[in-house]
Each structure stands twice: as structure tokens, then as C-alpha cells.
Coordinates of C-alpha atoms in Angstrom, one line a residue:
X233 CA -0.8 0.3 0.3
X234 CA 1.6 3.3 -1.2
X235 CA 1.5 5.6 2.1
X236 CA -0.3 9.0 1.7
X237 CA 1.9 12.1 0.5
X238 CA 2.4 14.8 2.4
X239 CA 1.4 18.0 1.5
X240 CA 3.2 20.7 1.7
X241 CA 1.8 22.7 -0.4
X242 CA -2.3 23.6 -1.0
X243 CA -2.9 26.8 -3.8
X244 CA -6.5 26.5 -4.4
X245 CA -8.2 28.7 -7.1
X246 CA -5.5 31.6 -6.9
X247 CA -6.1 34.2 -9.7
X248 CA -4.1 37.4 -10.6
X249 CA -5.0 40.3 -12.8
X250 CA -3.1 43.7 -13.0
X251 CA -5.7 45.7 -14.6
X252 CA -7.6 44.4 -18.0
X253 CA -4.5 41.9 -18.5
X254 CA -5.4 38.9 -16.3
X255 CA -2.0 37.0 -15.7
X256 CA -3.8 33.7 -14.5
X257 CA -7.3 32.6 -13.3
X258 CA -8.2 29.6 -10.7
X259 CA -5.1 28.3 -11.0
X260 CA -4.9 24.7 -8.2
X261 CA -1.8 22.2 -7.5
X262 CA -0.4 21.5 -4.9
X263 CA 3.3 20.4 -3.6
X264 CA 3.9 17.1 -1.9
X265 CA 6.6 17.1 0.6
X266 CA 9.8 15.3 -1.2
X267 CA 9.1 16.9 -4.5
X268 CA 11.4 18.7 -7.3
X269 CA 8.5 20.9 -9.3
X270 CA 9.9 23.0 -12.3
X271 CA 8.0 25.3 -13.0
X272 CA 7.3 26.1 -16.4
X273 CA 6.0 29.3 -18.5
X274 CA 6.6 31.9 -21.3
X275 CA 7.7 35.7 -20.5
X276 CA 5.1 37.9 -19.4
X277 CA 3.4 35.1 -17.8
X278 CA 3.7 35.2 -14.6
X279 CA 6.0 32.7 -13.0
X280 CA 8.0 35.5 -10.9
X281 CA 5.0 36.7 -10.1
X282 CA 3.0 33.9 -9.3
X283 CA 6.2 32.7 -6.5
X284 CA 5.9 36.6 -5.3
X285 CA 2.5 35.5 -4.2
X286 CA 3.1 32.0 -2.6
X287 CA 6.4 34.0 -0.7
X288 CA 3.3 36.6 0.8
X289 CA 4.7 39.4 -0.7
X290 CA 2.6 40.5 -3.2
X291 CA -1.2 40.8 -2.5
X292 CA -3.9 37.7 -4.3
X293 CA -6.7 38.8 -6.9
X294 CA -8.7 35.7 -5.2
X295 CA -7.6 32.2 -4.5
X296 CA -5.5 30.4 -1.3
X297 CA -2.3 29.8 -0.5
X298 CA -2.3 27.3 2.0
X299 CA 1.5 25.8 4.1
X300 CA 1.4 23.4 6.3
X301 CA 1.6 23.7 9.6
X302 CA 5.1 25.1 11.5
X303 CA 6.4 24.5 7.7
X304 CA 10.2 26.0 7.2
X305 CA 10.3 28.0 3.8
X306 CA 12.8 29.9 1.7
X307 CA 13.2 31.5 -1.4
X308 CA 16.0 32.8 -3.6
X309 CA 14.7 35.6 -5.9
X310 CA 15.8 36.9 -8.8
X311 CA 17.6 39.7 -8.2
X312 CA 18.3 39.3 -4.4
X313 CA 19.2 42.4 -2.3
X314 CA 21.8 43.0 0.3
X315 CA 23.3 45.6 2.8
X316 CA 26.1 47.3 0.5
X317 CA 28.5 47.2 4.0
X318 CA 27.5 43.8 5.6
X319 CA 30.1 41.1 4.6
X320 CA 30.0 38.0 2.9
X321 CA 29.9 35.5 6.0
X322 CA 26.9 37.9 7.6
X323 CA 25.2 38.2 5.1
X324 CA 24.7 34.3 5.1
X325 CA 22.8 34.3 8.4
X326 CA 21.3 37.7 8.2
X327 CA 18.2 38.6 10.3
X328 CA 18.7 33.8 11.0
X329 CA 20.6 34.2 14.1
X330 CA 22.6 30.5 12.6
X331 CA 26.1 31.0 13.1
X332 CA 26.5 27.1 14.3
X333 CA 25.7 26.6 10.4
X334 CA 29.4 29.0 9.5
X335 CA 31.8 26.6 9.2
X336 CA 28.1 24.7 6.4
X337 CA 28.1 28.3 5.0
X338 CA 31.9 28.4 4.1
X339 CA 32.4 25.3 2.3
X340 CA 29.1 26.0 -0.2
X341 CA 30.6 29.3 -0.2
X342 CA 33.7 27.4 -1.6
X343 CA 31.6 25.8 -4.3
X344 CA 29.8 28.8 -5.5
X345 CA 33.0 30.3 -5.5
X346 CA 32.6 33.1 -3.9
X347 CA 36.5 33.5 -1.9
X348 CA 36.9 36.3 0.7
X349 CA 34.5 36.0 2.2
X350 CA 34.8 39.6 4.7
X351 CA 34.7 41.4 1.7
X352 CA 31.2 43.8 1.6
X353 CA 28.2 42.9 -0.3
X354 CA 28.2 46.3 -2.3
X355 CA 32.3 44.9 -3.6
X356 CA 30.3 41.9 -5.4
X357 CA 28.7 41.9 -8.9
X358 CA 25.5 40.9 -9.3
X359 CA 26.7 37.6 -10.8
X360 CA 28.1 37.2 -7.0
X361 CA 25.5 38.3 -5.2
X362 CA 23.0 36.2 -6.6
X363 CA 25.2 32.8 -5.7
X364 CA 25.8 34.8 -1.7
X365 CA 21.6 34.8 -1.9
X366 CA 22.2 31.2 -3.4
X367 CA 24.0 29.7 -0.5
X368 CA 21.5 31.6 2.5
X369 CA 19.0 29.8 1.1
X370 CA 20.8 26.6 1.2
X371 CA 22.5 27.2 4.1
X372 CA 19.2 26.7 6.0
X373 CA 18.0 24.5 4.9
X374 CA 14.5 25.0 5.1
X375 CA 11.3 22.0 4.1
X376 CA 10.0 24.3 1.1
X377 CA 12.8 25.3 -1.0
X378 CA 11.7 27.7 -3.6
X379 CA 14.0 29.1 -6.3
X380 CA 13.6 31.4 -9.3
X381 CA 16.8 30.7 -12.1
X382 CA 19.3 29.7 -9.7
X383 CA 21.5 28.5 -12.2
X384 CA 22.3 31.9 -13.9
X385 CA 25.1 33.0 -13.2
X386 CA 26.3 30.2 -12.4
X387 CA 28.9 28.8 -14.7
X388 CA 28.6 25.1 -15.5
X389 CA 31.2 23.2 -12.9
X390 CA 28.8 24.8 -10.6
X391 CA 25.6 23.8 -11.9
X392 CA 26.5 20.5 -11.8
X393 CA 27.7 20.6 -8.2
X394 CA 24.2 22.2 -7.5
X395 CA 22.0 19.6 -9.6
X396 CA 23.7 16.7 -7.3
X397 CA 23.7 19.1 -4.2
X398 CA 20.1 18.9 -4.4
X399 CA 19.8 15.6 -5.7
X400 CA 19.9 14.6 -2.8
X401 CA 17.7 13.6 0.5
X402 CA 14.3 14.3 0.0
X403 CA 14.2 17.8 -0.3
X404 CA 11.3 20.0 -1.3
X405 CA 11.9 21.9 -4.6
X406 CA 10.1 24.5 -6.7
X407 CA 11.4 25.7 -9.2
X408 CA 11.8 27.9 -12.3
X409 CA 14.6 27.6 -14.3
X410 CA 15.4 27.6 -18.8
X411 CA 18.2 25.2 -18.0
X412 CA 16.5 21.8 -19.2
X413 CA 19.6 19.4 -18.6
X414 CA 18.8 21.4 -14.7
X415 CA 14.9 19.9 -14.9
X416 CA 15.9 17.0 -16.4
X417 CA 18.2 15.8 -14.4
X418 CA 17.1 17.5 -10.5
X419 CA 13.1 17.4 -11.7
X420 CA 10.7 14.8 -10.3
X421 CA 7.7 16.9 -11.3
X422 CA 6.8 19.1 -13.8
X423 CA 3.8 22.3 -13.9
X424 CA 3.1 24.8 -16.3
X425 CA 1.8 27.7 -16.9
X426 CA 0.0 28.0 -20.2
X427 CA -3.2 30.7 -21.2
X428 CA -3.5 31.3 -18.1
X429 CA -3.8 27.1 -16.5
X430 CA -2.1 25.1 -14.4
X431 CA -1.3 21.3 -16.5
X432 CA 0.8 19.3 -14.1
X433 CA 3.4 16.8 -15.2
X434 CA 4.3 13.8 -13.0
X435 CA 7.7 13.4 -14.7
X436 CA 11.3 15.1 -15.7
X437 CA 11.3 17.8 -18.6
X438 CA 11.4 15.0 -20.8
X439 CA 8.0 13.6 -20.0
X440 CA 6.8 16.9 -19.9
X441 CA 7.5 17.4 -23.4
X442 CA 5.9 13.8 -24.6
X443 CA 2.8 14.4 -22.7
X444 CA 2.1 18.4 -23.6
X445 CA 2.4 18.0 -27.3
X446 CA -0.5 14.9 -26.7
X447 CA -2.3 17.4 -25.0
X448 CA -1.6 19.3 -27.4
X449 CA -3.2 17.0 -29.8
X450 CA -5.8 16.1 -28.1
X451 CA -7.4 19.8 -27.5
X452 CA -6.6 20.4 -30.7
X453 CA -9.2 17.6 -32.3
X454 CA -11.4 18.7 -30.2
X455 CA -12.0 22.1 -31.2
X456 CA -11.4 20.9 -34.4
X457 CA -14.4 18.8 -33.6
X458 CA -15.7 21.1 -31.5
X459 CA -15.8 23.8 -35.3
X460 CA -17.3 20.2 -37.2
X461 CA -20.4 20.2 -34.8
X462 CA -20.9 23.8 -35.1
X463 CA -21.4 24.9 -38.4
X464 CA -24.5 22.3 -38.2
X465 CA -25.4 24.1 -35.0
X466 CA -24.9 27.0 -36.3
X467 CA -27.8 26.4 -39.2
X468 CA -30.4 24.6 -36.7
X469 CA -30.0 28.3 -34.4
X470 CA -30.6 30.3 -37.6
X471 CA -34.4 28.4 -38.3
X472 CA -35.1 28.5 -35.0
X473 CA -37.8 30.5 -34.0
X474 CA -37.7 32.5 -30.5
X475 CA -39.8 30.9 -28.5
X476 CA -38.8 27.9 -28.3
X477 CA -39.7 24.3 -26.1
X478 CA -37.8 22.3 -23.5
X479 CA -35.7 20.8 -25.2
X480 CA -35.1 23.2 -27.2
X481 CA -33.6 25.7 -25.0
X482 CA -31.6 22.8 -24.2
X483 CA -29.7 22.7 -27.2
X484 CA -29.5 26.6 -27.4
X485 CA -27.2 26.5 -24.3
X486 CA -25.6 23.7 -25.5
X487 CA -24.1 25.8 -28.9
X488 CA -23.2 28.9 -26.8
X489 CA -21.2 26.0 -24.4
X490 CA -19.8 24.5 -27.5
X491 CA -19.0 28.3 -29.4
X492 CA -17.0 28.9 -27.0
X493 CA -15.0 26.0 -27.4
X494 CA -14.9 26.5 -31.4
X495 CA -13.4 30.2 -31.4
X496 CA -10.9 28.3 -28.8
X497 CA -7.3 28.4 -30.5
X498 CA -3.9 26.4 -29.8
X499 CA -1.7 28.7 -30.7
X500 CA 0.5 27.4 -34.2
X501 CA 4.1 25.5 -34.5
X502 CA 5.9 28.5 -35.5
X503 CA 6.9 28.1 -38.8
X504 CA 11.3 28.2 -39.0
X505 CA 12.1 31.1 -40.5
X506 CA 15.0 30.3 -43.2
X507 CA 17.7 32.6 -44.3
X508 CA 19.4 32.9 -46.7
X509 CA 20.0 36.1 -48.9
X510 CA 22.9 35.9 -46.2
X511 CA 26.3 35.8 -47.5
X512 CA 29.8 35.9 -46.2
X513 CA 32.9 35.3 -47.6
X514 CA 35.8 32.3 -47.7
X515 CA 38.2 34.5 -44.4
X516 CA 36.1 34.9 -41.6
X517 CA 38.8 35.2 -39.0
X518 CA 41.9 34.1 -38.0
X519 CA 44.0 34.4 -34.5
X520 CA 47.8 34.7 -35.1
X521 CA 49.4 33.4 -32.3
X522 CA 47.6 36.3 -28.9
X523 CA 47.9 36.8 -25.6
X524 CA 46.1 38.0 -23.1
X525 CA 46.9 38.3 -19.0
X526 CA 45.2 41.0 -16.7
X527 CA 47.9 39.9 -14.4
X528 CA 50.1 36.8 -14.4
X529 CA 47.8 35.2 -11.9
X530 CA 44.4 36.0 -14.7
X531 CA 46.3 34.7 -17.9
X532 CA 43.8 34.3 -20.5
X533 CA 45.5 32.9 -23.5
X534 CA 49.4 32.6 -24.5
X535 CA 50.3 32.1 -27.9
X536 CA 47.0 31.7 -28.9
X537 CA 46.6 30.3 -33.0
X538 CA 42.6 29.3 -35.0
X539 CA 41.2 29.9 -38.2
X540 CA 37.5 29.9 -38.2
X541 CA 35.9 28.5 -40.7
X542 CA 33.2 30.0 -42.7
X543 CA 30.2 28.4 -41.9
X544 CA 31.1 26.9 -38.7
X545 CA 29.2 26.5 -35.3
X546 CA 31.8 27.2 -32.6
X547 CA 30.8 26.7 -28.6
X548 CA 32.7 28.3 -26.0
X549 CA 32.5 27.5 -22.0
X550 CA 34.3 27.2 -19.2
X551 CA 34.1 28.5 -15.8
X552 CA 33.7 32.0 -14.9
X553 CA 37.0 34.7 -14.7
X554 CA 38.6 32.3 -17.4
X555 CA 38.8 34.5 -20.5
X556 CA 35.7 33.6 -22.4
X557 CA 33.5 37.3 -22.8
X558 CA 37.3 38.5 -23.0
X559 CA 38.3 36.5 -25.9
X560 CA 34.3 37.8 -27.6
X561 CA 35.6 41.5 -26.5
X562 CA 39.3 40.8 -28.6
X563 CA 37.6 39.3 -31.9
X564 CA 35.4 42.3 -31.5
X565 CA 37.6 44.6 -31.3
X566 CA 36.2 45.7 -28.1
X567 CA 40.3 44.8 -25.9
X568 CA 43.1 45.1 -27.7
X569 CA 45.8 41.6 -27.3
X570 CA 48.8 41.8 -25.3
X571 CA 50.6 40.3 -28.0
X572 CA 49.7 38.3 -31.7
X573 CA 46.7 39.4 -33.4
X574 CA 43.2 38.8 -35.1
X575 CA 42.5 38.9 -38.7
X576 CA 39.4 39.8 -39.9
X577 CA 38.1 38.9 -43.1
X578 CA 36.0 41.6 -45.6
X579 CA 32.9 40.4 -46.2
X580 CA 32.1 39.8 -42.0
X581 CA 29.2 41.7 -40.1
X582 CA 29.0 40.6 -36.2
X583 CA 25.9 40.8 -35.2
X584 CA 27.0 41.2 -30.7
X585 CA 24.6 39.8 -28.6
X586 CA 26.3 40.7 -24.9
X587 CA 25.3 39.7 -21.3
X588 CA 24.9 43.6 -20.8
X589 CA 22.3 44.0 -22.8
X590 CA 20.9 46.8 -24.8
X591 CA 19.8 50.6 -23.1
X592 CA 16.0 51.2 -24.8
X593 CA 14.6 53.9 -24.7
X594 CA 11.6 53.1 -21.9
X595 CA 8.6 55.5 -23.7
X596 CA 9.5 54.0 -27.1
X597 CA 6.6 51.2 -28.8
X598 CA 8.2 47.8 -29.1
X599 CA 7.6 47.9 -32.7
X600 CA 9.3 51.2 -32.4
X601 CA 12.8 50.3 -31.7
X602 CA 12.5 47.0 -34.0
X603 CA 11.3 49.5 -36.9
X604 CA 13.8 52.3 -36.0
X605 CA 16.4 49.2 -37.8
X606 CA 14.3 47.6 -40.1
X607 CA 11.1 48.6 -41.8
X608 CA 11.7 44.5 -44.0
X609 CA 14.2 41.5 -43.0
X610 CA 15.4 40.3 -46.5
X611 CA 15.4 36.3 -46.3
X612 CA 17.2 36.5 -49.7
X613 CA 15.2 34.2 -53.2
X614 CA 12.5 37.2 -53.2
X615 CA 10.9 36.4 -49.7
X616 CA 10.6 39.2 -47.3
X617 CA 9.4 39.5 -42.7
X618 CA 8.0 42.8 -41.9
X619 CA 9.5 43.7 -38.5
X620 CA 5.2 42.8 -37.0
X621 CA 5.9 39.4 -38.4
X622 CA 10.1 39.1 -37.7
X623 CA 8.7 39.9 -33.5
X624 CA 5.4 37.7 -33.7
X625 CA 7.8 35.4 -35.1
X626 CA 9.9 35.4 -31.5
X627 CA 6.7 35.3 -29.7
X628 CA 5.8 39.4 -29.5
X629 CA 1.9 39.7 -30.0
X630 CA 1.0 42.3 -32.2
X631 CA -0.8 43.8 -29.0
X632 CA 2.4 43.3 -27.1
X633 CA 4.6 45.1 -30.0
X634 CA 1.8 47.9 -28.9
X635 CA 3.2 48.0 -25.7
X636 CA 5.3 50.6 -24.2
X637 CA 9.5 49.3 -23.8
X638 CA 8.8 50.4 -19.7
X639 CA 5.6 47.0 -19.2
X640 CA 8.1 44.7 -20.3
X641 CA 9.1 42.4 -17.9
X642 CA 13.0 41.4 -17.8
X643 CA 12.3 38.0 -19.4
X644 CA 10.7 39.4 -22.7
X645 CA 13.3 43.0 -22.9
X646 CA 16.4 40.3 -23.4
X647 CA 14.0 39.1 -26.1
X648 CA 13.7 42.5 -28.2
X649 CA 17.0 42.7 -27.9
X650 CA 17.9 39.7 -29.6
X651 CA 16.0 40.9 -31.6
X652 CA 17.3 43.8 -32.4
X653 CA 20.4 42.1 -32.9
X654 CA 19.4 39.2 -35.4
X655 CA 17.3 42.7 -37.2
X656 CA 20.2 43.7 -38.4
X657 CA 20.7 40.6 -40.2
X658 CA 24.2 40.5 -39.9
X659 CA 26.6 36.9 -41.1
X660 CA 28.2 36.6 -38.0
X661 CA 26.6 36.0 -35.2
X662 CA 28.2 35.7 -31.6
X663 CA 26.3 35.4 -28.8
X664 CA 27.8 35.6 -25.0
X665 CA 25.3 34.1 -22.8
X666 CA 22.1 34.4 -24.4
X667 CA 19.4 31.8 -23.2
X668 CA 19.7 34.2 -20.0
X669 CA 16.3 35.4 -18.4
X670 CA 14.9 33.8 -22.3
X671 CA 12.0 31.8 -21.9
X672 CA 12.2 27.7 -22.9
X673 CA 10.4 28.6 -26.1
X674 CA 11.4 31.1 -27.3
X675 CA 15.5 29.0 -26.4
X676 CA 13.5 26.1 -29.0
X677 CA 12.6 29.1 -32.1
X678 CA 16.9 30.5 -31.4
X679 CA 17.6 26.9 -31.5
X680 CA 16.3 26.5 -34.4
X681 CA 16.9 30.3 -36.6
X682 CA 20.8 29.3 -34.8
X683 CA 20.0 25.8 -37.2
X684 CA 18.8 26.9 -40.3
X685 CA 21.5 30.3 -40.3
X686 CA 23.8 30.7 -43.4
X687 CA 26.7 32.3 -41.4
X688 CA 28.8 32.0 -38.2
X689 CA 28.0 31.6 -35.1
X690 CA 29.8 31.3 -31.9
X691 CA 27.8 30.7 -28.4
X692 CA 29.7 31.7 -24.5
X693 CA 27.4 30.1 -22.7
X694 CA 26.4 27.2 -19.5
X695 CA 23.4 26.0 -21.0
X696 CA 24.0 22.4 -22.0
X697 CA 21.3 22.1 -24.3
X698 CA 21.3 25.0 -25.6
X699 CA 24.5 24.1 -26.9
X700 CA 24.3 20.6 -28.4
X701 CA 21.6 21.5 -30.1
X702 CA 23.2 24.5 -31.8
X703 CA 27.4 23.9 -31.9
X704 CA 29.5 21.4 -33.3
X705 CA 32.4 22.5 -32.7
X706 CA 33.5 24.0 -29.1
X707 CA 36.8 25.2 -27.0
X708 CA 36.4 24.9 -23.4
X709 CA 38.3 28.1 -21.9
X710 CA 40.4 26.0 -18.8
X711 CA 42.0 29.0 -16.7
X712 CA 46.6 30.3 -17.0
X713 CA 45.7 30.2 -20.7
X714 CA 44.8 26.7 -21.1
X715 CA 42.4 26.2 -23.9
X716 CA 41.1 22.6 -25.5
X717 CA 40.5 23.0 -29.0
X718 CA 37.6 19.7 -29.0
X719 CA 35.6 18.6 -32.6
X720 CA 31.9 18.1 -30.8
X721 CA 29.0 19.0 -28.7
X722 CA 28.5 19.5 -24.7
X723 CA 27.7 16.2 -24.0
X724 CA 30.9 14.7 -26.5
X725 CA 33.1 16.4 -24.6
X726 CA 32.6 16.0 -20.6
X727 CA 31.7 12.0 -22.1
X728 CA 35.3 12.7 -23.0
X729 CA 36.3 14.5 -19.5
X730 CA 34.5 12.0 -17.5
X731 CA 37.3 9.4 -19.0
X732 CA 40.1 10.9 -18.8
X733 CA 39.1 11.8 -14.7
X734 CA 38.5 7.8 -14.5
X735 CA 41.6 6.6 -16.2
X736 CA 43.3 9.2 -14.4
X737 CA 42.4 7.6 -11.5
X738 CA 42.9 4.6 -12.5
X739 CA 46.0 5.1 -13.3
X740 CA 47.0 6.7 -9.8
X741 CA 45.2 2.9 -8.3
X742 CA 46.7 0.7 -9.9
X743 CA 50.0 2.9 -9.1
X744 CA 49.3 2.1 -5.2
X745 CA 48.1 -1.8 -5.6
X746 CA 51.0 -2.8 -6.1
X747 CA 53.0 -1.0 -2.8
X748 CA 50.1 -1.9 -1.2
X749 CA 50.6 -6.1 -2.2
X750 CA 54.3 -5.6 -0.3
X751 CA 52.6 -4.2 2.7
X752 CA 50.8 -7.5 3.3
X753 CA 52.7 -10.5 3.0
X754 CA 50.1 -12.4 5.2
X755 CA 47.5 -13.1 1.8
X756 CA 46.2 -16.7 0.6
X757 CA 47.6 -18.0 -2.3
X758 CA 45.9 -17.0 -5.8
X759 CA 44.9 -20.6 -7.6
X760 CA 45.2 -22.0 -10.5
X761 CA 41.7 -20.1 -12.2
X762 CA 42.3 -17.0 -11.0
X763 CA 46.0 -16.7 -11.6
X764 CA 44.7 -17.8 -15.5
X765 CA 41.6 -15.2 -15.4
X766 CA 44.1 -12.6 -13.6
X767 CA 46.1 -13.0 -17.3
X768 CA 43.4 -12.8 -19.0
X769 CA 42.5 -9.7 -17.1
X770 CA 45.7 -8.3 -18.3
X771 CA 45.8 -8.7 -21.6
X772 CA 42.0 -7.3 -22.7
X773 CA 42.4 -4.4 -19.8
X774 CA 45.4 -3.9 -22.7
X775 CA 43.3 -3.9 -25.6
X776 CA 41.0 -1.7 -23.9
X777 CA 42.3 1.2 -23.3
X778 CA 44.1 0.2 -26.9
X779 CA 40.4 1.6 -28.4
X780 CA 40.3 3.8 -25.8
X781 CA 43.2 5.8 -27.1
X782 CA 42.3 5.6 -30.5
X783 CA 38.9 6.8 -30.4
X784 CA 40.1 9.4 -28.2
X785 CA 42.9 10.4 -30.8
X786 CA 39.9 9.8 -33.4
X787 CA 37.6 12.8 -31.6
X788 CA 40.8 15.0 -31.2
X789 CA 41.9 15.0 -34.8
X790 CA 38.7 17.2 -36.5
X791 CA 38.7 14.3 -40.0
X792 CA 35.5 12.6 -38.8
X793 CA 32.0 13.0 -40.1
X794 CA 29.4 13.8 -38.4
X795 CA 28.2 9.9 -37.9
X796 CA 31.4 8.8 -37.3
X797 CA 31.7 11.3 -34.5
X798 CA 28.4 9.3 -32.8
X799 CA 29.3 6.5 -33.3
X800 CA 32.5 6.5 -31.4
X801 CA 31.3 9.5 -28.6
X802 CA 28.7 6.5 -28.3
X803 CA 31.2 3.8 -28.2
X804 CA 33.0 5.0 -25.7
X805 CA 30.6 4.9 -22.1
X806 CA 30.4 2.1 -23.2
X807 CA 34.3 0.9 -23.0
X808 CA 34.4 3.2 -20.0
X809 CA 31.6 0.6 -18.2
X810 CA 33.5 -2.6 -19.3
X811 CA 36.9 -0.9 -18.8
X812 CA 35.9 0.2 -15.0
X813 CA 34.2 -4.1 -13.9
X814 CA 37.4 -5.3 -15.4
X815 CA 39.7 -3.1 -13.6
X816 CA 37.7 -4.0 -10.5
X817 CA 38.0 -7.0 -10.8
X818 CA 41.6 -6.6 -11.7
X819 CA 42.6 -4.7 -8.3
X820 CA 40.6 -7.7 -6.5
X821 CA 42.5 -10.3 -8.1
X822 CA 45.6 -8.4 -7.5
X823 CA 45.3 -8.1 -3.7
X824 CA 46.2 -12.2 -3.6
X825 CA 48.8 -13.7 -3.4
X826 CA 50.5 -15.0 -6.4

């Protein structure tokens, strides 16, 4: 018999509007103990507003938010605020009086790469302050943890640490994040706010994608059936006199319900926007032995050479502070290298989407921001797309296009900034953290746009799902001037790097094993069968290690086709499992005296 779930949070009939704009109405959902829930919605729908209402920081029009009695709840806000004079360590216990957890605070802050614990909060960047706020809520270990975009401002190493941290134990979470890898690995339930209603999917992000499509297909079929029946019933309504009997009145009431369904519209999937009127010459750019360092301890690159290929789609990954954005700014001429030079082809027209974003005129309308750049975009082959159509492709409705900029949410501003970059019709896109604050539907549209883009692309991002979809080549910034050139996407790189780490660890174990054997003379003798197995294992391990070395060499050669790259990338994890199993057995037998 299954144990009954303990409700931690129960939301009943929640309604919220701003003037004539209804964000949601009659929302109902609950979160049980141990559930890790991801909240998904488009920009401007009201995700952050919903979280604020749940925390009692914003009022509601109707409905109830009910917590389990004595439940301890804490929230990571999207833009936390601190006393600028307060030291980092004190900020982790602000108004909580939990100084007994100082050791734990230091451990978490170290994982989040906050090193100077006495530094005033006012001296930290916005990203560093967000990390201190994250440490703050993790340290308190609440019964229910609410996280608003927890992966923003974290590098890949931190994100993977946070994934593991949240997966451990019986934590109860409600989070908003655009990081689909994170949703897939951490969340056990997805709730989607769409068309003012809440839909619940009891599974991770991959499960949600499958079931959401089934829901949309079923609803579309229901609307199609209603439309067919509506035409018949409309004819009947037009033929009937005003005075109707009881049965006719019932049919009339049913007609109006049918009419409501028939007039509903399911948002159609956007057609892929394929621009063919983009020309770029064969010479793109060449980094001729570039060196850059901000100090002896902060080296970005040393004698770095790279010749960028036509139509290349490159991803740049690495921990914060390793020089990714500096490299981009050198390419664009905003920062000068200490040595060497970057030669850019004459036909190259950069389109740069920066982390800082664009400063808008708050009193300008959305459509006017775009038409100030161009009235239409030339797609080639005689095809054109107007500024309004372009905005609609990126999910700005006709009504939103005539809104003033000051009314836009943070995510909508980022999306508008992206549209200003793309509307200039560049042939080389340079995107520095483009996924921050964009909703998942917009990310899918951007992914398709970049996959079809006929020019060159460089993407700096910590969004692993996005990188896997868009790039076919990586530069991995490892720090201290070390840059790894890898021919593949992020997942393929992580598989390869994981094998490298395990090989290094295995080599250390093998080195230590004979020494342990020498120090322990009081052991039983190895049987003939075990000796035979031991010899075979040594042969198998050598063969597998040789195969592994050849695959890794091929993956780094840059000469593989996509099919070959995929095949070898699939073989690597299988090879790793077999090597691990045989190595463990070899270690067991090596403890027995020959």
C-alpha cells in the first residue's frame, strides 16, 4: 500500500490580474513532501509574480495559498538585495541567527567560488550576489525551497555541483529555470502555466515534452470536432423561431458552450525562419598567436592560434573568470591583445548579443524599437518578413508589439534585445550568454534559427541543452591560458573528459596496488583459475585502453564525419563501463598473492 503524500503547499483557486491583463485565474496545484517541481511558462506570463504571491510578498485577487503548519520555507529571488556594507559571511545568516552553521556556509560558498568571506556585499558583482543568496537559502535547509532561476550566473562546474546537491536526500523544491538539462536531472514533476491555467506532468522535462504534445494534439482534435459540429448547430439556430420548448432551450445552451470551444485557438508551432540572403566570404578570422593577461595570475591565453572556418558554429565553455568574454571582446576589437593579432575577413558583419544587454528608451513602443533598425528583413529568393512578422515569430503578439518598453518583463526585454541583433541581418552572430532569462519556447525558436543560419556563429553559454542543439565544435577555456579545442558538442566533450578523469584516477590506483601488496604478506595464495583470469584481465584491459586511446585521438583529430563522431561518442561510455568492471576485478585479484 502506497504511503499517502504529505501536502507541503496547496494552491486553490488563485487569480491575479493587473488592470485588464489577467495573468492567471482559478489556478489549482499542490506540492507534496519530497517532490522536486519545475515551473515552466513563457516570458511575461507571471512566473515570478506567482512565486511572490506564494511567499506573501505580493497580493492576489482571489484564492488561497495554504502551507503545512510550522513549515519552514525559503526562497531564492531572481534579483536579491543585500546591505552593501555587510560582509559576505554575515550576509549568509542575515536575520537568521544560525551562526552554528558557519562551517557549512564556508563549504557551500567555496563550491560557489566566493572566496573572500569578509568582502562587503557592495563590492560583489550582481552574479556574485546571486551566488551568496543561493548559499543563504541552501544553508538554512528549509522544508520547502523555492528557487527563481538558480542557474543564472553559475558556471558549468557550479551548475553540476548544484544538480548533485539538490538530487541528494528528500528535498522538496519549487523552481523556475530555463535550464532544460537541470530540469531533466533534478525535477520529478513539471507544472506548466499556459493560457491562464496550470497543467501538471508527473515526470522530468523529457516526459513533459512528450505529454505536453499529446495534450495539445488532443485539444486541437477537440476544437476541430467542435468546429464541425458548430457549423451544423449554427444552421439549426438560424432556422429556429425565438420561442423554443424545453428541449430546444437545452440545445441552445449547449450551442453556446460549443461556440466557446470552437472559437478557441491553439497556438500554432512557428514555422522555421530560414534566411538565405546572407553572404560571407571564405576568409572569416584568424587568431595569429594571441596572448592576453590581466595579471600574472589572470592569464587568458598564451600564443593562441585559430583559423575560423566558413559556416562554423562554435561553442565556448569554461568556468567563470577563465576569459571567455575577454576573447569575444578581442575578436570584436573592444579589447586589444597583449601580443599577436586577429585578422577579420572583409565580408564579415558581426551581430553581437552581450551579457550587459541594450539600453532601451522606456517610452518607445516595442514595434518602434525594431522599425528604427529596419522595416523588413530580406530572407532571399524574393521573400521578405516585416518587422511586425519578425517580432511575432519571436512570440511578441500584435498587442505586445504596441506596448511600451517599460511594461516589459526582464525576459521580454532580453528577447527584444535579441530581435534587435537579428534584425540587422548579420552574417556572423556572436552570442554571449543568450539563454539567460529567455523562456523555453523562445529558446527552441532561437535554436532552430541558429541551426538554419547560413553564416557563422559563436555562442558563449552555460546552457548545456542549448549548446548540444546548436554547436558542432567547442573551445574549452580551462584557466591559466589553457584552451582545449574539441570537435563535438558539450555532451560529447563531458563524456570524453569524464573518461580522462577516470583513466587518471585508475592509473593512480594501479600505481598504489603493488605497494599495498608488498605491505601485506599475510594473504592467501591465488588459485590456478584466478591466475588465468588475472592474466586474461591484463590482456583485456590493455586492449580496451588501446581502443579508448584510438577513439579519443580520432575525436580530437577534427577529421571525422558527423556519423563517425556520433558512433565513436556512443562507444566511449560503453567502453568505460567495461574498463571499470575489468579494472575493479583486476584490483581485487591483485590483492591476492601470486
